[in-house]
Every structure is written in structure tokens, then in C-alpha cells.
Amino acid sequence: MTAVSAESGDRAASEHAPGGASPLEADAERAWARIELSRHPDRPYALDLIGRCLEDFTELHGDRQGGDDPAVVIGLARLHARPVAVVANQKGRSLEERGRRNFGMAHPEGYRKAQRLLRLAGRLQLPVLSFIDIPGAYPGVAAEERGQAWAIAQTIEAQLTLPTPYVAVVIGEGGSGGALATFLADAVLVMEHAFLTVASPETAAAILYRDAGRKRHAAAALRLEAQNLVGWGIADEVVPEPRGGAHRDWDGAARLLRPRLVHHLERLIAQGVDAARRRERYRRIDGLATPEPDAGG
Amino acid sequence: MTAVSAESGDRAASEHAPGGASPLEADAERAWARIELSRHPDRPYALDLIGRCLEDFTELHGDRQGGDDPAVVIGLARLHARPVAVVANQKGRSLEERGRRNFGMAHPEGYRKAQRLLRLAGRLQLPVLSFIDIPGAYPGVAAEERGQAWAIAQTIEAQLTLPTPYVAVVIGEGGSGGALATFLADAVLVMEHAFLTVASPETAAAILYRDAGRKRHAAAALRLEAQNLVGWGIADEVVPEPRGGAHRDWDGAARLLRPRLVHHLERLIAQGVDAARRRERYRRIDGLATPEPDAGG
Amino acid sequence: MGPLVAQPVEAALTGRPHPITGAPAAARTAWTCPACAAAQPLAVAREQLFVCPTCAHHARIGARQRIEHLADPDSFAEWDADLAGRDRLAFVDTRPYAERLAEAQARHRMPDALLSGAAAIGGHRVGLAAFDFSFMGGSLSAAVGERLARAAERCATLRTPFVCVTTSGGARMQEGVFSLLQMAKSVAALHTLADAHMPFISILADPTMGGSIASFAALGDVIVAEPRATIGFTGARVIAQVTHERLPADFQTSEFHHARGLIDMVVDRRQLKGRVIGLLRVLAAPGGRAGTDASAA
Amino acid sequence: MGPLVAQPVEAALTGRPHPITGAPAAARTAWTCPACAAAQPLAVAREQLFVCPTCAHHARIGARQRIEHLADPDSFAEWDADLAGRDRLAFVDTRPYAERLAEAQARHRMPDALLSGAAAIGGHRVGLAAFDFSFMGGSLSAAVGERLARAAERCATLRTPFVCVTTSGGARMQEGVFSLLQMAKSVAALHTLADAHMPFISILADPTMGGSIASFAALGDVIVAEPRATIGFTGARVIAQVTHERLPADFQTSEFHHARGLIDMVVDRRQLKGRVIGLLRVLAAPGGRAGTDASAA
Ligand SMILES: [Zn+2]
Ligand SMILES: [Zn+2]
């Protein structure tokens, strides 16, 4: 992984510098190369990694309210003999599957399916593993009609009240509120070429530059490198991928991922977890100039 | 209220007795007269009684998941200065309103709306008042498609985990699982001409006699008198109605009902309530020949 | 609450006279599929668990057969063998209920429509309950509700999963509101199981209707259904009569509910035991939840 | 996450230069409705709370105006007046974010897009927060999230309800994942309020989009919206571009979400304070919850 230094140089000043090889352009190209890796058509998707990292996986279905969103997969499995509840964003590989799974973009039923899994885990005292790989929340009329925003908000709340240990790993794209819906774990891992972003680079470019074509610049400006999430205290660890990227060697990617899942799960179980501590973690997210130690009135 | 003695006489033997005035026929007619009172088109509906018994009622809307069922009304109000959360089955009076409110028969969204009210009450520590007046769960394709049975089951569960005091009153029809969805309170009142039944008399007759026309006999056989519910330990109290029935005097009906609501609510608040005690109440429902004191293994 | 009229159980136990025809067991050496009329030697049919080898129709089987199929050999130890029901309402329709009940008890050598007990499934200790549809339509009497509740509570005490196979027309009309209240009783008892963090695996067989699916049966942590089982709150005939709606082709089948996120998996009876063992391998894994017990807040 | 580009606030505060035209305040003696172009004397428009008397269009108003309208005179005491944001990513798009932010702070004399403080509404003590859409589109920066979180927590400590008026384009792109994580931070803080059983009244004004509606704003115990406000996760323009779907006429309006059970009530701004007082009369009733506190299990 090549770290991109965002502090170095005045990028705005160099933006319109003559010649194509300005530092900004180089930054943008490097940032975009990473995005393309995370979206590589041969990249292992959630079920590919679940099958390689977990045992006895049994898929469950549905939100118990009238919907079963194929873009979200839930189930029961074992990790290193330990029973776990699993929730994952699932992209499709074939044309048919991509359509059926809506390119991994959940509908409201998908978020409610995740909530159902979290409730199940709480009731049966099972730790939760989450695999995140979602381009973003789905931009569609039906999703809005059925309360997509409310469903995401309720899923955020459900994560912050889950009573059991919770490990999340971003395995590809971590797009916006859709990713956050299954991200708020006690331990957050990010695969080397995966990212978390407030909006897809295309959307960000449309907003920031009023030009979706400037997605490369948006990607650079948003500093989407996995390592930054660790530096900022948002993720716990970057999980390395096989040389060149996980798409080159699924088994190898799983061999690198599995021990880190085991490590964090066992660590959390040993230290004990409660939802209040998880809420405190997300309450304390940095980002302020002058963080005041006392938030009391 | 005229009590009907079900133990007296062998009704089956007299069923085919010559002459229309057999004891069974008389039972059936009396039973049916009560059903008709509970369904009287001028009977006060939930909002009529809420407006007369409670202060500062503010209606809330929706299940927060994409539906707002007009057959179920929820809101906030005060009873005798005490804040309460309210859930009610609401029938319509005009032709338009009857259609809009689906004759008081909830769809799955209605049960989920009730669940939302129960969650709200738990979060804000508000006691709950429930007004029951539902012919039965809705027999429709869409209700089945959206998981009517699951919605009822989940609402039963929600009632049995509500952490605050809970008073229910059957004000008219209490039909089947639809009624049970908002019935499982710490104190259950039944208005004099109201009833609770496992199935509407028409449905019961269709099943028992394979003849829906024998609804009168079914009504008698099911022993739907409000007083029986008290005798059986299912309800706590029958609330008298104005002479001839509540439809003759809504204000009078409310004047009789309100103090009983206040009494039970204050009683429950004073004695303290918890969901485990409520579950115990419904766990111990009688109906067995030889109730064994010890259910342990 | 759905039909409760007993329908012929298509695959009766051997060794007893045929429940419908009264023909002695010895006379029945062949089994004819009620769906496609293909005939099989009885021994073959039994080996195939009364799933038609020609058309895969899943015939109804009795509670004892069900237990024989799911439980490891000689592992079943019945609970509450003498817990019988009572004619609480002195109910008479076309016949006195007391007579009907006595007759069913004698014919089936069961105290009521549910058998329960301790068992092992694939070596995992569980509580196992099974409905018998041939016993008054598997309807939910007070005795059935009590047996169900005790079974769930025993599982909580013994810290074993609870597996229940439901085939039930819904409420038992002849027990009136006592039947209705079993919905609450069963859910209250299931809460004890949830409090112990023990899983409830709910298996739905043809048919599961009315009060049964609208209470305990819909609250499985995992819900499994046999193929093409009829499942729903209101029977299709009633819906068609009342609403004149056209019913979808697969209306109220297992597959219909699976597609709508209400059922986790549809499993062929011949694979059922294996799938249950797969679930138990995760849910009853030794040291699984024990590990997370340390995490209690 | 929805557009964040600042749009002109249609009704600016008086006493300061017009934020768009820069014209001195004295020059603006009339107010022209942006929907129907009807002109009113500024004094009349202000008295009408910038709701057009001709077409009832609800113009956007600033945070200070909002607080002036809702809070009892002289009751507002601001919290965290010096809690400002920071350019955590050294972000540059077409301009450096640090410049944009400094400019907005200077122009609006606000540290960021949210004001919060203690207030009284109809005599009821509350925490009151209001977004300002003219400040970078009311977007959810780390400073806004922190102010929101602190306000909710102070309400929990002070045991007062929390009232928040949201008008927000969603995430602030320039703060990247720090903005995204404010969704989690705000929900975590709201949980503190729920733990204290204190109500959160969420008021949605035009527009409430993206990360704001998909977190805190959707989790009000009661959700109130102004008429015809645009509310949704993804902006309509993006949906139309991506899916080529035809959008319903009232798509993403308050009324659209109200009909779908996602918003409790749509209230004209001129009645808003009265309705909030009505809710507080129940939710902040003295001795209300105090009475049920005795019921803790
Ligand atoms: Zn066949
Ligand atoms: Zn106008």
C-alpha cells in the first residue's frame, strides 16, 4: 500500500498547473487505482470469504416482516469452533445475480434483515461478524417509499444496542450510510484495498465539482486509503491482501483475513463487551479542532 | 346484564326439540342480542371514548417502516393528569370512513403501528391504555402476503415485554388474534356489552356447524358474556354501560368507564409492574382439568 | 382462527387400525400418494418418510412418526404424558366436545394433539415437540398450550434448544377464549427460553394456520418449513369468500412465505433431520455461548 | 448522501446584509414569495413566519429565527457557542474547505450549521437545537454532530425533552468519513436521552436529506414535519439520473412520508409552536413519569 500524503503541498494551487503530471493528478490516479481494485470484478465477495473463513455456514432468510433482500446475506456459522451470527452485503457476479442482488445495494428490507440478525444474535448471545461491500444506499423510488432513511437509522440504533461482541470487516466498497448500517462494531477491520467513504467518488465529484467525471480527484481529496481509518481511530486494523490484490488469490485473501477475525473475536470475548462501551466509541469519534474533555452542561 | 347459565340443561339434547322456544334457542337469541349491541352502529368507538375519557390527546401516525394503518389509532394523552400512551382499534362510522378504516380490521402495518407505540411507551416510561374493538384479523390476500400472522405474534411478544403499566379495555368486539394483539395487559376491563372471542360467531358457526347461519348458536356455545371473562380469570372487571347500552349515551358510557381506567392505572402504578409478572399472568391461564402446580421437569 | 376440522392424516401410523377407514393395519401393504395417486409399497413409503418418490408431495404424518424421524433412536422420553384437556365450557355443537375429545384420545392414544419430550438429534440434546394433525386438526387446546409451554420452560431449565414441528389448523373452537389465550401462554413461555438464550427452531408442516402461526410458530429463532405446506392466518377459502379476491397460484405455501422473508428455509423432509443437525451444530455448540457469557455487561 | 451545496436561504435575518445580494438590510422592506411571487411587507412576512399568506409556501428560515419562533421570549441560553469545526482532511475541491468554512462562520456569525441551547417552550424547559441551511447547506460536520450529541446528553442530564429542528442537505463532503460517522455519534448520544426516558421531538423542515434523515432525525419519539418539505435519503435528481424512474408527484414531500407511516404529523409553521406545546404538555407533565418510576422491575 502506498500512502498518499494529503498534507504535503498545496493541491489547490497545483490543480491548474500546466502539464498532466502535477502532484494532484498523480494523487488522483493513485487514489482511483485503489478504488478500481476494491471494485474489481474478480474480487472475492462476502460469500466467497465466508465460505473460506467460516465453518458450517447456514444462510437464514428474511426480515420476518414481508421482505427478503438478496443484497444482504445473513446466517449462522462457526469461526474457529465459536458460533457466530453473520451479516454481509453481497454483490452478484453473473449478470443475473448482479441484478437479483441489486449490485449489492440494500433496499429497506435489507437493513431490516440485518436488524433481525442483530436481534437474533442478542437473543441467543451470539457474537456478530459483519462483511461490508456496498457501493452505497440504493437511489430508487421504492427504497424511498419504504423508508430507506428510517431503516438505516434504525439499523444504526440496533448496532449500538447489540449486547454481544461485534466484529466488522470492510472487504470492498464501504459506501455511505448503507455501509454504516453494518459497520459500527467493537472491532473494525478494513482490507487493504477496501475503503469507507461518505459518498461514492462519483457522487462526491458531482457535489463538489458539479462534475461526476472528476471522481478521481474526489477519491484523492476524500483520502480513502484504508490505513487512514486506522490513523483516525475509526478502524482497528488494515488486513493485508495477497500481492496485487485479493482478486488474484481468494484463498490467500481468506488465509490473511481469518486469523484476524479470530484474533479480534477472541479478544473481545475475553475482555467482555457491552453496548454502552460501543456507544462510547462512536460518541468519541474525532474530527474537531478543540475537543473539549467535558461535554457536560 | 343477564347471565346465561351454560351448565344448566343438556343443550345438545334440546337442540332439535320441537317448537322454537327451546332453552337452546332462547340462549342463542340472548347471546345474539348481546353481539348486536356490541356491533350497534351507534356504539361509541375508540376515538369517541378517548375524547371523553382522556385529555390532551395527540394522535401519532405510522409504524415507522412504511405504513400507517387507519384501523389502528395511536397517540399520547393524559388520564387524570397522568401521561399515557394510547393504542386503539378504530372503526369508521360513515361509509367512507368504514372503508378507509377497513371496518376496524388491522392490516400487518396496524400491528406494527401498535408495536411502535409499545416501544415508544417503554422508552419514555409511559403507561399504556388499549381500547379494543376489532371484528377479527383481516381476511385478505395482502394481509397474508405482508405477514399478518407474524405481525400478530410479534405484537403479542411486544406486549409481554412492555416494561410499563398496561390497562386494556374491550369496548366492543374482541375478535380473535386481532384482539389479542392489544389485549395482554396487566389489568383487563370489558364493557358490559363487549366480548372477547376465539373467532367471530359467523366464523365459528361455519367451522362448528359448517353453516355460518348458525351464528346465534355459536355465540351461545362460546359463552361470550363479558362476566365470564372475569369468572375465568381472564379479565379483571366488567364496566357497566348506560341502561340499554353504550350507544344510547356516549357521555354516560365514558363517565362509567373513566374512573375504572383511573382506578386500575393508579393501582398498577402504586403496586409496581414488570413484564415478568405480566408474562406469568398469561402463562397461568386456566383451562385444564388437572392444573399441576409444578411445571418443572 | 382458521379451520380446525380434522382432516384425514394421509399417512397413518402402522400397527393401529386406519383412523379413517378402520381397516386393520395388516391390510395396508401399499401407500397411494394423495397428490398424484402413484402407489408405493408401504415399506418404501415409510422409508421415504411419506414423501412421494414420484411427485415429491409431502404427506401428513403423525406426531409419533415425526418424532421417530427426527429423534435419534431410543432417545425420546415423553413429558407430561398424562396432561389431558378438559371441556371447560361444557361445549356442545353438533356433538358434545367431551365426547369428541374422549374419542380422539382413545383413537390416537394421545392425551391431546401435541407430544413433547426430551430427545437427542444427531447427538445434540433438545426438547422436541410435535403436533398431530389427525387429533382434532392439531388444534390449540389448553392442554396443547400447556404442554407446549412446559416443554419450552423445561428446555430453558435444562439449557437445551427447543425444536417444535407444528401442523395445526389453529384454535380449538370448542375451548373458546381458553384456546385463544394459549397464543399468549405459548409466547410467554417462549420468553423464558429466550431469557436463557436457548434457541427455538420452529418447523412448519402442512398445514400451519390461525392462532398457531400467529403466536409461537412464527417466533422461531429459525423457521423451517416443509415444501408446499399451507401456512397462513386465514384460510384461503374464507379469504376468497369474504373478499372475492383472486388468490395467487402459490398463495400461502411455504415457498410464498419464504419469498417474503417470513420463513428461513424450505427443506425437503428427507433432508430435514440433516438440516436441523446443521443448525444445532452451531446453535448448540459446546463452549459457544459460554464464551460470550463472560461479556455480560 | 444528498446534496450539500448551500442554497440561498429565502428569508434572511434582518439587521444584517442580505446573504446573497449583499444589499443592506434597510433596503429590504418587502418579501417576495419564492413559490408564487406574491409580495408582502417584510413586517407582515416576519409575523407570518415567512409562510406565504397567498400560497402557504413555507420559506426556509435561519436557525436564529427558528429559535426565536419556538422558544419563549428571552428563554434561550446557547450551548457550546465556541465549539467550532476543523478542516480535518486538509480538504480542497474547487476551493480549500478551510476558506469556505471561515467565510461561512464570518457571514453567519455562527461556528457551524447548528445552534443549540437551553430554552423554554410554552413554559416547559427543553433543550432546543436548530439547523441553519444557509450555513453550508446545514450539512453534518463533526462540529454539528458534536453540538447535537452534547445537546442530547445535556437534556438527559437536565432531564428535559430535546427538540431539534433539522434542515440539512446531509453529510458534509469536505469532512469525509468524519462527517459520515456523525450519524453514529448522534444516535449514540440520543441513546443517552432514551436511557433517561426523556423524549426527543424531531422537527423536519425543508430540506432534510441524506445522513441527517438516516440517523438522528428519523429517530424522534415524535416526528413532526413542515408542509411540503423535501425529505429523503437520495436526492430526486440523482434517483432520476441513475434509475430513469418516473418520480411520483409528491415524491419525498412531508405528506408522502406521512402517508407512509414515517412521520407523525405535518404541521403548518404557524401552528407549530402550539403543537409542540401540546406534545410537551403530555411528555413533560410533572409527576408523569415520576409516577411510573416506582414501577421499575
Ligand atoms: Zn405423488
Ligand atoms: Zn406564495
Short mmCIF file of N, CA, C and O in Angstrom, two decimals, chain B residues 207-249:
data_model
loop_
_atom_site.label_atom_id
_atom_site.label_comp_id
_atom_site.label_asym_id
_atom_site.label_seq_id
_atom_site.Cartn_x
_atom_site.Cartn_y
_atom_site.Cartn_z
N ILE B 207 -67.31 -23.16 11.02
CA ILE B 207 -66.42 -24.27 11.36
C ILE B 207 -67.17 -25.35 12.12
O ILE B 207 -67.08 -26.54 11.80
N LEU B 208 -67.94 -24.94 13.13
CA LEU B 208 -68.55 -25.92 14.03
C LEU B 208 -69.75 -26.62 13.39
O LEU B 208 -69.96 -27.80 13.58
N TYR B 209 -70.56 -25.85 12.68
CA TYR B 209 -71.79 -26.42 12.10
C TYR B 209 -71.69 -26.51 10.58
O TYR B 209 -72.66 -26.92 9.94
N ARG B 210 -70.57 -26.05 10.04
CA ARG B 210 -70.46 -25.91 8.58
C ARG B 210 -71.63 -25.10 8.03
O ARG B 210 -72.17 -25.37 6.96
N ASP B 211 -72.03 -24.08 8.79
CA ASP B 211 -73.19 -23.28 8.42
C ASP B 211 -73.07 -21.94 9.14
O ASP B 211 -73.41 -21.83 10.34
N ALA B 212 -72.59 -20.92 8.44
CA ALA B 212 -72.38 -19.61 9.07
C ALA B 212 -73.68 -19.03 9.60
O ALA B 212 -73.68 -18.16 10.47
N GLY B 213 -74.80 -19.51 9.06
CA GLY B 213 -76.09 -19.00 9.51
C GLY B 213 -76.39 -19.35 10.96
O GLY B 213 -77.26 -18.73 11.59
N ARG B 214 -75.70 -20.33 11.49
CA ARG B 214 -75.97 -20.71 12.88
C ARG B 214 -75.11 -19.92 13.86
O ARG B 214 -74.74 -20.40 14.93
N LYS B 215 -74.81 -18.68 13.47
CA LYS B 215 -74.01 -17.80 14.30
C LYS B 215 -74.60 -17.61 15.69
O LYS B 215 -73.88 -17.46 16.68
N ARG B 216 -75.95 -17.64 15.81
CA ARG B 216 -76.57 -17.44 17.12
C ARG B 216 -76.20 -18.58 18.06
O ARG B 216 -75.90 -18.37 19.23
N HIS B 217 -76.24 -19.80 17.52
CA HIS B 217 -75.89 -20.95 18.36
C HIS B 217 -74.42 -20.92 18.74
O HIS B 217 -74.04 -21.22 19.87
N ALA B 218 -73.60 -20.54 17.76
CA ALA B 218 -72.17 -20.45 18.05
C ALA B 218 -71.92 -19.43 19.15
O ALA B 218 -71.16 -19.66 20.09
N ALA B 219 -72.60 -18.29 19.05
CA ALA B 219 -72.42 -17.24 20.06
C ALA B 219 -72.78 -17.76 21.45
O ALA B 219 -72.09 -17.48 22.43
N ALA B 220 -73.87 -18.52 21.53
CA ALA B 220 -74.27 -19.06 22.83
C ALA B 220 -73.26 -20.10 23.31
O ALA B 220 -72.84 -20.09 24.47
N ALA B 221 -72.86 -20.99 22.42
CA ALA B 221 -71.95 -22.06 22.82
C ALA B 221 -70.60 -21.51 23.28
O ALA B 221 -69.98 -22.06 24.18
N LEU B 222 -70.17 -20.40 22.67
CA LEU B 222 -68.86 -19.84 23.01
C LEU B 222 -68.89 -19.06 24.33
O LEU B 222 -67.84 -18.67 24.83
N ARG B 223 -70.11 -18.82 24.84
CA ARG B 223 -70.28 -18.16 26.14
C ARG B 223 -69.53 -16.84 26.21
O ARG B 223 -68.62 -16.63 27.02
N LEU B 224 -69.97 -15.93 25.33
CA LEU B 224 -69.23 -14.68 25.12
C LEU B 224 -69.55 -13.59 26.13
O LEU B 224 -69.06 -12.46 25.99
N GLU B 225 -70.36 -13.86 27.14
CA GLU B 225 -70.70 -12.82 28.10
C GLU B 225 -69.45 -12.27 28.78
O GLU B 225 -68.57 -13.02 29.22
N ALA B 226 -69.40 -10.97 28.89
CA ALA B 226 -68.25 -10.29 29.49
C ALA B 226 -67.96 -10.85 30.88
O ALA B 226 -66.81 -11.07 31.26
N GLN B 227 -69.02 -11.10 31.65
CA GLN B 227 -68.83 -11.53 33.03
C GLN B 227 -68.03 -12.84 33.11
O GLN B 227 -67.27 -13.04 34.05
N ASN B 228 -68.22 -13.71 32.12
CA ASN B 228 -67.48 -14.98 32.14
C ASN B 228 -65.97 -14.76 32.14
O ASN B 228 -65.23 -15.52 32.77
N LEU B 229 -65.53 -13.73 31.40
CA LEU B 229 -64.09 -13.48 31.33
C LEU B 229 -63.53 -13.17 32.72
O LEU B 229 -62.40 -13.53 33.04
N VAL B 230 -64.34 -12.51 33.52
CA VAL B 230 -63.91 -12.22 34.89
C VAL B 230 -63.91 -13.51 35.70
O VAL B 230 -62.95 -13.82 36.41
N GLY B 231 -64.97 -14.28 35.55
CA GLY B 231 -65.06 -15.54 36.29
C GLY B 231 -63.90 -16.49 35.96
O GLY B 231 -63.43 -17.22 36.83
N TRP B 232 -63.48 -16.44 34.74
CA TRP B 232 -62.41 -17.34 34.30
C TRP B 232 -61.01 -16.78 34.59
O TRP B 232 -60.01 -17.41 34.23
N GLY B 233 -60.95 -15.61 35.15
CA GLY B 233 -59.64 -15.03 35.47
C GLY B 233 -58.94 -14.42 34.27
O GLY B 233 -57.74 -14.17 34.31
N ILE B 234 -59.69 -14.17 33.22
CA ILE B 234 -59.07 -13.59 32.02
C ILE B 234 -59.18 -12.07 32.04
O ILE B 234 -58.27 -11.37 31.61
N ALA B 235 -60.32 -11.56 32.52
CA ALA B 235 -60.47 -10.11 32.67
C ALA B 235 -60.61 -9.79 34.16
O ALA B 235 -60.91 -10.66 34.97
N ASP B 236 -60.38 -8.50 34.47
CA ASP B 236 -60.43 -8.10 35.88
C ASP B 236 -61.77 -7.54 36.29
O ASP B 236 -62.14 -7.61 37.45
N GLU B 237 -62.50 -6.99 35.31
CA GLU B 237 -63.69 -6.25 35.72
C GLU B 237 -64.57 -6.00 34.51
O GLU B 237 -64.08 -5.76 33.41
N VAL B 238 -65.89 -6.09 34.73
CA VAL B 238 -66.84 -5.66 33.72
C VAL B 238 -67.24 -4.22 34.03
O VAL B 238 -67.57 -3.90 35.18
N VAL B 239 -67.18 -3.37 33.04
CA VAL B 239 -67.54 -1.96 33.22
C VAL B 239 -68.98 -1.78 32.77
O VAL B 239 -69.29 -2.03 31.60
N PRO B 240 -69.87 -1.38 33.67
CA PRO B 240 -71.28 -1.24 33.27
C PRO B 240 -71.46 -0.15 32.22
O PRO B 240 -70.65 0.77 32.10
N GLU B 241 -72.53 -0.32 31.46
CA GLU B 241 -72.88 0.67 30.44
C GLU B 241 -74.19 1.35 30.83
O GLU B 241 -74.95 0.81 31.64
N PRO B 242 -74.48 2.48 30.24
CA PRO B 242 -75.79 3.10 30.47
C PRO B 242 -76.91 2.13 30.11
O PRO B 242 -76.72 1.25 29.26
N ARG B 243 -78.05 2.27 30.76
CA ARG B 243 -79.18 1.37 30.54
C ARG B 243 -79.48 1.24 29.05
O ARG B 243 -79.60 2.23 28.34
N GLY B 244 -79.55 -0.01 28.59
CA GLY B 244 -79.86 -0.26 27.18
C GLY B 244 -78.62 -0.34 26.30
O GLY B 244 -78.71 -0.82 25.18
N GLY B 245 -77.49 0.11 26.82
CA GLY B 245 -76.27 0.01 26.03
C GLY B 245 -75.59 1.35 25.82
O GLY B 245 -76.23 2.40 25.84
N ALA B 246 -74.29 1.28 25.57
CA ALA B 246 -73.48 2.49 25.45
C ALA B 246 -73.93 3.36 24.28
O ALA B 246 -73.72 4.57 24.29
N HIS B 247 -74.55 2.76 23.27
CA HIS B 247 -74.95 3.54 22.09
C HIS B 247 -76.00 4.59 22.43
O HIS B 247 -76.18 5.54 21.70
N ARG B 248 -76.68 4.41 23.57
CA ARG B 248 -77.73 5.37 23.92
C ARG B 248 -77.17 6.62 24.58
O ARG B 248 -77.89 7.62 24.68
N ASP B 249 -75.95 6.54 25.07
CA ASP B 249 -75.43 7.67 25.85
C ASP B 249 -73.90 7.57 25.93
O ASP B 249 -73.36 6.97 26.85
#
